């Protein structure tokens, strides 16, 4: 699948004025500068502020204009108050102009049409469902449950077929698929976790690839990251111009005080993690997160500039990380404790949909949110290229 051409860079300056650029947590912290974090003319700003502060009337007018501009360029709204147990894995199907997402613990897949919100479609599954991925056939999606990956028809509201199953030696009780999605070349990559993975001594997860046969609903699972290489694999995204994928690991005990990790992993032409001659993954840490203070890195998506947008579960926020500078460049504060994942949608891919869980409470907890920011756009979701229904 061809990569989408990137649009001119989004400065994230005006709406992000209250969120200064912040260095990653493993680097010496810098004092945040006043005003927009990436403002390039600090002396002019100081002079302007001195002038404004001498005139109370002008100061009031200035603050009013700033508030009006912020309200115009940035918005956050609750679009579905589902009170879901654990909403996750949002993906926008541009062919249908609909958002598909799951309630993991509620064992449901939802299809949401923003133009007719009351026509929400729900499909119940027999097990918790960790992720959904688009296929070549609209309204047919892959779904990862405890051990099985299945093909689900959203119109028929039924499982069509089993696609793949994990080996018994990779665990059964307490395990389930977590996050995952098809990469740009159509190969589905997804992680699997244990319910104890978010503890220092918990069982560790794995990451798989799914290869589909050309004419049958049957796939082959291949492990691409071992328990020694990941603990709680979570959100992922690709930048094929750089030849990398990004992977959130919510809890890597090896990093002690900052166990939340964003990995950058070199991939092959299929978007699958690659290894060097010594069979080691070619990866680096993009960003470290103090889970106890900031929340755990959960689902992610990339915008058209290659920046990473990720939800911080238990942190009441999403952040945008620039993987080139390894810095946080924007933040979305939420009125709920547990945002879980995000995906770009809408006709122009300029709406960021955010899922959440009911845990932690707050108005809109367990609901679907929509965030817009002037100039912000995402990329089209990929789909598995070789699924065919019989």
CSV table of C-alpha atoms in Angstrom, one decimal:
chain,number,residue,atom,x,y,z
A,1,UNK,CA,0.0,0.0,0.0
A,2,UNK,CA,1.5,3.4,-1.0
A,3,UNK,CA,2.4,5.8,1.8
A,4,UNK,CA,0.3,8.9,2.0
A,5,UNK,CA,2.3,12.1,1.0
A,6,UNK,CA,2.9,14.4,3.9
A,7,UNK,CA,1.5,17.8,4.0
A,8,UNK,CA,3.4,20.9,5.2
A,9,UNK,CA,4.6,20.8,8.8
A,10,UNK,CA,2.1,21.7,11.5
A,11,UNK,CA,3.7,24.1,13.9
A,12,UNK,CA,1.5,23.3,16.9
A,13,UNK,CA,2.2,26.7,18.3
A,14,UNK,CA,-0.9,28.7,18.8
A,15,UNK,CA,-3.3,26.0,20.2
A,16,UNK,CA,-0.4,24.4,22.1
A,17,UNK,CA,0.6,27.6,23.9
A,18,UNK,CA,-0.2,26.1,27.3
A,19,UNK,CA,1.8,23.0,26.6
A,20,UNK,CA,5.5,23.9,26.3
A,21,UNK,CA,7.9,21.6,24.6
A,22,UNK,CA,9.2,19.1,27.1
A,23,UNK,CA,12.3,16.9,26.9
A,24,UNK,CA,11.9,13.2,27.3
A,25,UNK,CA,12.1,12.0,30.9
A,26,UNK,CA,15.5,10.3,30.6
A,27,UNK,CA,17.1,13.6,29.6
A,28,UNK,CA,17.9,16.6,31.9
A,29,UNK,CA,14.8,18.6,32.3
A,30,UNK,CA,14.7,22.1,30.8
A,31,UNK,CA,12.8,25.0,32.3
A,32,UNK,CA,9.7,25.5,30.1
A,33,UNK,CA,9.8,28.9,28.3
A,34,UNK,CA,6.9,31.3,28.5
A,35,UNK,CA,4.4,31.2,25.7
A,36,UNK,CA,4.3,28.7,22.9
A,37,UNK,CA,6.9,26.0,23.4
A,38,UNK,CA,8.3,26.4,19.9
A,39,UNK,CA,8.0,30.2,19.6
A,40,UNK,CA,11.0,31.5,17.7
A,41,UNK,CA,11.0,35.2,18.6
A,42,UNK,CA,11.2,35.4,22.5
A,43,UNK,CA,12.5,39.0,22.6
A,44,UNK,CA,9.5,40.2,20.6
A,45,UNK,CA,7.2,38.3,22.9
A,46,UNK,CA,8.7,39.9,26.0
A,47,UNK,CA,8.5,43.4,24.4
A,48,UNK,CA,4.9,42.8,23.5
A,49,UNK,CA,3.9,41.6,26.9
A,50,UNK,CA,5.6,44.6,28.6
A,51,UNK,CA,3.6,46.9,26.4
A,52,UNK,CA,0.3,45.1,27.0
A,53,UNK,CA,0.8,44.9,30.8
A,54,UNK,CA,1.0,48.7,30.9
A,55,UNK,CA,-2.5,49.0,29.5
A,56,UNK,CA,-5.2,47.0,31.5
A,57,UNK,CA,-7.7,47.5,28.7
A,58,UNK,CA,-5.3,46.2,26.1
A,59,UNK,CA,-4.4,43.3,28.3
A,60,UNK,CA,-8.1,42.3,28.7
A,61,UNK,CA,-8.6,42.6,24.9
A,62,UNK,CA,-5.4,40.5,24.3
A,63,UNK,CA,-6.6,37.7,26.7
A,64,UNK,CA,-10.0,37.7,25.1
A,65,UNK,CA,-8.5,37.3,21.6
A,66,UNK,CA,-6.2,34.5,22.7
A,67,UNK,CA,-9.2,32.6,24.3
A,68,UNK,CA,-11.3,33.1,21.1
A,69,UNK,CA,-8.4,31.9,18.9
A,70,UNK,CA,-7.9,28.8,21.1
A,71,UNK,CA,-11.6,28.0,21.0
A,72,UNK,CA,-11.7,28.4,17.3
A,73,UNK,CA,-8.6,26.2,16.5
A,74,UNK,CA,-8.9,23.5,19.1
A,75,UNK,CA,-11.9,21.5,20.5
A,76,UNK,CA,-12.6,18.4,22.5
A,77,UNK,CA,-16.1,16.8,22.7
A,78,UNK,CA,-17.8,13.7,23.9
A,79,UNK,CA,-19.6,12.1,20.9
A,80,UNK,CA,-20.8,8.8,22.4
A,81,UNK,CA,-21.4,8.4,26.1
A,82,UNK,CA,-21.3,4.6,26.0
A,83,UNK,CA,-20.1,4.0,29.5
A,84,UNK,CA,-18.1,1.1,28.0
A,85,UNK,CA,-16.0,-1.2,30.2
A,86,UNK,CA,-12.8,-0.8,28.1
A,87,UNK,CA,-13.1,0.9,24.7
A,88,UNK,CA,-10.0,0.3,22.5
A,89,UNK,CA,-8.6,-0.1,19.0
A,90,UNK,CA,-10.3,2.7,17.0
A,91,UNK,CA,-9.8,2.5,13.3
A,92,UNK,CA,-11.4,4.7,10.6
A,93,UNK,CA,-12.7,3.0,7.5
A,94,UNK,CA,-12.6,5.7,4.8
A,95,UNK,CA,-14.5,3.5,2.4
A,96,UNK,CA,-17.5,3.5,4.7
A,97,UNK,CA,-16.8,6.8,6.4
A,98,UNK,CA,-17.3,5.0,9.7
A,99,UNK,CA,-15.3,4.4,12.9
A,100,UNK,CA,-14.8,0.8,14.1
A,101,UNK,CA,-13.7,0.1,17.7
A,102,UNK,CA,-14.0,-2.5,20.4
A,103,UNK,CA,-15.1,-2.8,24.0
A,104,UNK,CA,-12.6,-5.4,25.2
A,105,UNK,CA,-14.2,-6.4,28.5
A,106,UNK,CA,-17.7,-5.9,27.1
A,107,UNK,CA,-16.8,-8.4,24.3
A,108,UNK,CA,-18.2,-6.1,21.6
A,109,UNK,CA,-17.2,-4.5,18.3
A,110,UNK,CA,-18.9,-1.2,17.5
A,111,UNK,CA,-19.3,0.6,14.1
A,112,UNK,CA,-20.0,4.3,14.5
A,113,UNK,CA,-21.3,6.6,11.8
A,114,UNK,CA,-20.7,10.3,12.8
A,115,UNK,CA,-23.5,11.4,10.4
A,116,UNK,CA,-26.1,9.3,12.1
A,117,UNK,CA,-24.9,8.6,15.7
A,118,UNK,CA,-28.1,6.9,16.7
A,119,UNK,CA,-27.4,4.1,14.2
A,120,UNK,CA,-24.6,2.6,16.2
A,121,UNK,CA,-24.0,-1.1,15.3
A,122,UNK,CA,-22.8,-3.5,18.0
A,123,UNK,CA,-21.5,-7.1,17.5
A,124,UNK,CA,-21.2,-9.4,20.5
A,125,UNK,CA,-18.3,-11.9,20.6
A,126,UNK,CA,-17.8,-14.9,22.9
A,127,UNK,CA,-14.5,-13.7,24.4
A,128,UNK,CA,-12.8,-10.4,25.2
A,129,UNK,CA,-11.6,-8.7,22.0
A,130,UNK,CA,-8.4,-6.8,22.0
A,131,UNK,CA,-8.2,-5.3,18.5
A,132,UNK,CA,-9.8,-5.0,15.1
A,133,UNK,CA,-8.2,-4.6,11.7
A,134,UNK,CA,-9.6,-3.7,8.4
A,135,UNK,CA,-9.6,-6.2,5.5
A,136,UNK,CA,-10.1,-5.8,1.7
A,137,UNK,CA,-13.8,-6.4,2.2
A,138,UNK,CA,-15.7,-3.5,3.8
A,139,UNK,CA,-17.6,-4.5,6.9
A,140,UNK,CA,-15.4,-7.6,7.4
A,141,UNK,CA,-12.7,-7.1,10.1
A,142,UNK,CA,-10.1,-9.2,11.8
A,143,UNK,CA,-10.6,-9.4,15.6
A,144,UNK,CA,-8.1,-10.7,18.2
A,145,UNK,CA,-9.6,-12.5,21.2
A,146,UNK,CA,-7.9,-14.6,23.8
A,147,UNK,CA,-6.0,-17.1,21.6
A,148,UNK,CA,-7.9,-16.8,18.3
A,149,UNK,CA,-7.9,-14.3,15.5
A,150,UNK,CA,-11.3,-14.4,13.8
A,151,UNK,CA,-13.0,-12.8,10.8
A,152,UNK,CA,-16.1,-10.9,11.7
A,153,UNK,CA,-18.8,-9.7,9.4
A,154,UNK,CA,-20.3,-6.5,10.9
A,155,UNK,CA,-23.4,-6.6,8.7
A,156,UNK,CA,-24.2,-10.1,9.5
A,157,UNK,CA,-23.1,-9.5,13.1
A,158,UNK,CA,-21.4,-12.8,13.3
A,159,UNK,CA,-18.0,-14.5,13.2
A,160,UNK,CA,-17.4,-15.9,9.7
A,161,UNK,CA,-14.3,-18.0,10.5
A,162,UNK,CA,-11.3,-18.7,12.7
A,163,UNK,CA,-8.2,-17.3,11.0
A,164,UNK,CA,-5.4,-18.2,13.3
A,165,UNK,CA,-4.7,-19.4,16.9
A,166,UNK,CA,-1.7,-19.1,19.1
A,167,UNK,CA,0.3,-22.2,20.2
A,168,UNK,CA,-0.7,-23.7,23.5
A,169,UNK,CA,2.8,-23.2,24.8
A,170,UNK,CA,2.4,-19.5,24.5
A,171,UNK,CA,-0.2,-19.5,27.3
A,172,UNK,CA,-4.0,-19.7,27.6
A,173,UNK,CA,-5.6,-18.7,30.9
A,174,UNK,CA,-5.1,-15.0,31.6
A,175,UNK,CA,-3.7,-14.2,28.2
A,176,UNK,CA,-5.4,-12.2,25.4
A,177,UNK,CA,-4.5,-10.2,22.3
A,178,UNK,CA,-4.0,-6.6,23.2
A,179,UNK,CA,-3.4,-4.0,20.5
A,180,UNK,CA,-2.7,-4.5,16.8
A,181,UNK,CA,-3.4,-3.4,13.3
A,182,UNK,CA,-2.4,-4.0,9.6
A,183,UNK,CA,0.8,-2.3,8.6
A,184,UNK,CA,1.1,-0.3,5.3
A,185,UNK,CA,2.0,-3.4,3.3
A,186,UNK,CA,-1.0,-5.3,4.6
A,187,UNK,CA,0.7,-7.6,7.1
A,188,UNK,CA,-1.1,-7.5,10.5
A,189,UNK,CA,1.1,-7.1,13.5
A,190,UNK,CA,-0.3,-7.4,17.0
A,191,UNK,CA,0.7,-8.0,20.6
A,192,UNK,CA,-0.5,-10.4,23.3
A,193,UNK,CA,-0.4,-9.8,27.0
A,194,UNK,CA,-1.1,-11.5,30.3
A,195,UNK,CA,-3.4,-9.9,32.9
A,196,UNK,CA,-0.3,-9.7,35.2
A,197,UNK,CA,2.0,-8.1,32.6
A,198,UNK,CA,1.8,-4.7,34.2
A,199,UNK,CA,3.7,-5.8,37.3
A,200,UNK,CA,7.4,-6.3,37.7
A,201,UNK,CA,7.2,-10.0,38.2
A,202,UNK,CA,4.2,-10.6,35.8
A,203,UNK,CA,4.2,-12.8,32.7
A,204,UNK,CA,5.5,-11.1,29.7
A,205,UNK,CA,3.9,-10.6,26.3
A,206,UNK,CA,4.8,-11.3,22.7
A,207,UNK,CA,4.3,-9.7,19.3
A,208,UNK,CA,3.1,-11.7,16.2
A,209,UNK,CA,2.7,-11.2,12.5
A,210,UNK,CA,-0.2,-12.7,10.6
A,211,UNK,CA,0.3,-13.9,7.1
A,212,UNK,CA,-2.8,-14.7,5.1
A,213,UNK,CA,-3.2,-17.4,2.4
A,214,UNK,CA,-4.2,-16.1,-1.1
A,215,UNK,CA,-7.6,-17.7,-1.3
A,216,UNK,CA,-8.6,-19.2,2.0
A,217,UNK,CA,-9.7,-17.7,5.4
A,218,UNK,CA,-6.7,-19.1,7.2
A,219,UNK,CA,-3.6,-17.4,8.4
A,220,UNK,CA,-0.2,-18.2,9.9
A,221,UNK,CA,1.0,-16.7,13.1
A,222,UNK,CA,4.7,-16.0,13.5
A,223,UNK,CA,6.3,-14.6,16.6
A,224,UNK,CA,8.4,-11.4,15.8
A,225,UNK,CA,9.1,-10.2,19.4
A,226,UNK,CA,9.8,-12.6,22.3
A,227,UNK,CA,9.0,-12.2,26.0
A,228,UNK,CA,12.6,-11.2,26.5
A,229,UNK,CA,12.1,-8.2,24.1
A,230,UNK,CA,8.7,-6.9,25.3
A,231,UNK,CA,6.6,-7.0,28.4
A,232,UNK,CA,3.2,-5.4,27.7
A,233,UNK,CA,3.1,-4.6,23.9
A,234,UNK,CA,0.5,-2.0,23.1
A,235,UNK,CA,-0.2,0.7,20.5
A,236,UNK,CA,1.8,0.7,17.2
A,237,UNK,CA,2.2,2.7,14.0
A,238,UNK,CA,4.5,2.9,11.0
A,239,UNK,CA,6.6,5.4,9.2
A,240,UNK,CA,7.7,3.6,6.0
A,241,UNK,CA,9.6,6.7,4.7
A,242,UNK,CA,12.0,6.0,7.6
A,243,UNK,CA,11.6,2.3,7.5
A,244,UNK,CA,10.4,2.0,11.1
A,245,UNK,CA,7.5,1.1,13.3
A,246,UNK,CA,6.8,2.5,16.7
A,247,UNK,CA,5.6,0.3,19.5
A,248,UNK,CA,4.4,1.3,23.0
A,249,UNK,CA,5.4,-1.0,25.7
A,250,UNK,CA,3.3,0.0,28.7
A,251,UNK,CA,5.5,-1.7,31.3
A,252,UNK,CA,9.2,-2.7,30.8
A,253,UNK,CA,10.5,-3.5,34.3
A,254,UNK,CA,14.1,-3.2,33.0
A,255,UNK,CA,13.6,0.6,32.9
A,256,UNK,CA,12.8,0.9,36.6
A,257,UNK,CA,11.4,4.4,37.3
A,258,UNK,CA,10.4,4.9,33.6
A,259,UNK,CA,8.9,1.6,32.5
A,260,UNK,CA,6.7,3.1,29.9
A,261,UNK,CA,8.6,3.0,26.6
A,262,UNK,CA,8.0,4.1,23.0
A,263,UNK,CA,10.3,1.9,20.8
A,264,UNK,CA,11.4,2.8,17.3
A,265,UNK,CA,12.0,-0.5,15.5
A,266,UNK,CA,13.6,-1.0,12.1
A,267,UNK,CA,11.3,-2.9,9.7
A,268,UNK,CA,11.5,-4.7,6.4
A,269,UNK,CA,9.5,-3.8,3.3
A,270,UNK,CA,6.5,-5.6,4.7
A,271,UNK,CA,6.6,-3.5,7.9
A,272,UNK,CA,7.7,-6.4,10.0
A,273,UNK,CA,10.4,-5.9,12.7
A,274,UNK,CA,13.8,-6.7,11.2
A,275,UNK,CA,16.9,-8.3,12.8
A,276,UNK,CA,20.6,-7.8,12.3
A,277,UNK,CA,23.2,-10.5,11.6
A,278,UNK,CA,23.2,-11.4,15.3
A,279,UNK,CA,19.4,-11.9,15.2
A,280,UNK,CA,18.9,-8.9,17.4
A,281,UNK,CA,16.1,-6.4,16.8
A,282,UNK,CA,17.3,-3.1,15.4
A,283,UNK,CA,15.5,-0.7,17.8
A,284,UNK,CA,16.0,2.4,20.0
A,285,UNK,CA,14.1,4.2,22.7
A,286,UNK,CA,12.2,7.2,21.4
A,287,UNK,CA,10.7,8.3,24.7
A,288,UNK,CA,10.5,7.2,28.3
A,289,UNK,CA,7.4,7.7,30.5
A,290,UNK,CA,7.2,7.6,34.3
A,291,UNK,CA,4.1,5.4,34.5
A,292,UNK,CA,3.3,6.2,38.1
A,293,UNK,CA,3.3,10.0,37.5
A,294,UNK,CA,2.3,10.3,33.9
A,295,UNK,CA,0.2,7.2,33.1
A,296,UNK,CA,1.0,4.2,30.9
A,297,UNK,CA,1.5,4.5,27.1
A,298,UNK,CA,-1.5,2.8,25.6
A,299,UNK,CA,-2.9,3.1,22.0
A,300,UNK,CA,-1.2,5.3,19.4
A,301,UNK,CA,-1.5,6.7,15.9
A,302,UNK,CA,0.7,8.8,13.6
A,303,UNK,CA,-0.2,12.1,12.0
A,304,UNK,CA,0.7,13.2,8.5
A,305,UNK,CA,4.0,14.6,9.8
A,306,UNK,CA,5.2,11.4,11.4
A,307,UNK,CA,4.5,12.5,15.0
A,308,UNK,CA,3.2,10.0,17.5
A,309,UNK,CA,-0.1,10.7,19.3
A,310,UNK,CA,-0.6,8.3,22.2
A,311,UNK,CA,-3.0,7.9,25.1
A,312,UNK,CA,-1.6,7.8,28.6
A,313,UNK,CA,-3.9,5.5,30.6
A,314,UNK,CA,-4.4,6.6,34.2
A,315,UNK,CA,-2.8,9.9,33.2
A,316,UNK,CA,-5.9,11.8,32.0
A,317,UNK,CA,-4.2,12.9,28.8
A,318,UNK,CA,-2.8,12.3,25.4
A,319,UNK,CA,0.5,13.5,24.3
A,320,UNK,CA,2.2,14.1,20.9
A,321,UNK,CA,5.8,13.0,20.6
A,322,UNK,CA,8.2,14.1,17.9
A,323,UNK,CA,10.4,11.0,17.3
A,324,UNK,CA,13.0,13.1,15.6
A,325,UNK,CA,13.7,15.3,18.6
A,326,UNK,CA,12.4,12.8,21.1
A,327,UNK,CA,10.3,15.5,22.8
A,328,UNK,CA,6.7,16.1,23.7
A,329,UNK,CA,5.3,18.8,21.4
A,330,UNK,CA,1.6,18.9,22.4
A,331,UNK,CA,-0.8,17.7,25.1
A,332,UNK,CA,-4.5,17.0,25.3
A,333,UNK,CA,-5.8,17.2,28.8
A,334,UNK,CA,-8.9,15.0,29.3
A,335,UNK,CA,-11.6,15.3,32.0
A,336,UNK,CA,-11.4,11.5,32.5
A,337,UNK,CA,-8.6,9.4,34.0
A,338,UNK,CA,-8.3,6.6,31.5
A,339,UNK,CA,-8.1,7.5,27.8
A,340,UNK,CA,-7.0,4.3,26.0
A,341,UNK,CA,-6.3,4.8,22.3
A,342,UNK,CA,-6.8,7.2,19.4
A,343,UNK,CA,-7.2,7.2,15.6
A,344,UNK,CA,-7.7,9.9,12.9
A,345,UNK,CA,-11.0,9.9,11.1
A,346,UNK,CA,-13.5,12.1,9.3
A,347,UNK,CA,-13.7,12.9,5.6
A,348,UNK,CA,-10.4,14.8,5.7
A,349,UNK,CA,-8.7,12.7,8.4
A,350,UNK,CA,-8.6,15.8,10.6
A,351,UNK,CA,-10.6,14.5,13.5
A,352,UNK,CA,-8.8,12.5,16.3
A,353,UNK,CA,-11.1,10.0,17.9
A,354,UNK,CA,-10.3,8.9,21.4
A,355,UNK,CA,-11.5,5.8,23.2
A,356,UNK,CA,-11.7,5.4,27.0
A,357,UNK,CA,-12.6,3.1,29.9
A,358,UNK,CA,-15.1,3.6,32.7
A,359,UNK,CA,-12.4,3.0,35.3
A,360,UNK,CA,-11.4,6.1,37.2
A,361,UNK,CA,-14.7,7.8,36.6
A,362,UNK,CA,-15.4,11.3,35.4
A,363,UNK,CA,-18.0,12.6,33.0
A,364,UNK,CA,-17.6,10.7,29.7
A,365,UNK,CA,-15.5,7.9,31.1
A,366,UNK,CA,-16.1,4.8,29.0
A,367,UNK,CA,-17.1,7.0,26.1
A,368,UNK,CA,-15.9,8.0,22.6
A,369,UNK,CA,-14.3,11.5,22.3
A,370,UNK,CA,-13.4,13.6,19.3
A,371,UNK,CA,-10.6,16.2,19.2
A,372,UNK,CA,-9.8,18.7,16.5
A,373,UNK,CA,-6.8,21.0,16.1
A,374,UNK,CA,-6.4,23.4,13.2
A,375,UNK,CA,-4.0,22.0,10.7
A,376,UNK,CA,-3.8,18.5,12.2
A,377,UNK,CA,-4.3,15.6,9.8
A,378,UNK,CA,-3.7,11.8,10.0
A,379,UNK,CA,-3.1,9.0,7.6
A,380,UNK,CA,-5.4,6.5,6.0
A,381,UNK,CA,-5.7,3.1,7.8
A,382,UNK,CA,-4.2,0.1,6.1
A,383,UNK,CA,-6.0,-3.2,5.6
A,384,UNK,CA,-5.0,-6.8,5.4
A,385,UNK,CA,-4.6,-7.4,1.7
A,386,UNK,CA,-5.2,-11.1,1.2
A,387,UNK,CA,-8.3,-12.0,3.2
A,388,UNK,CA,-11.1,-13.5,1.0
A,389,UNK,CA,-14.4,-14.8,2.2
A,390,UNK,CA,-15.8,-18.1,0.9
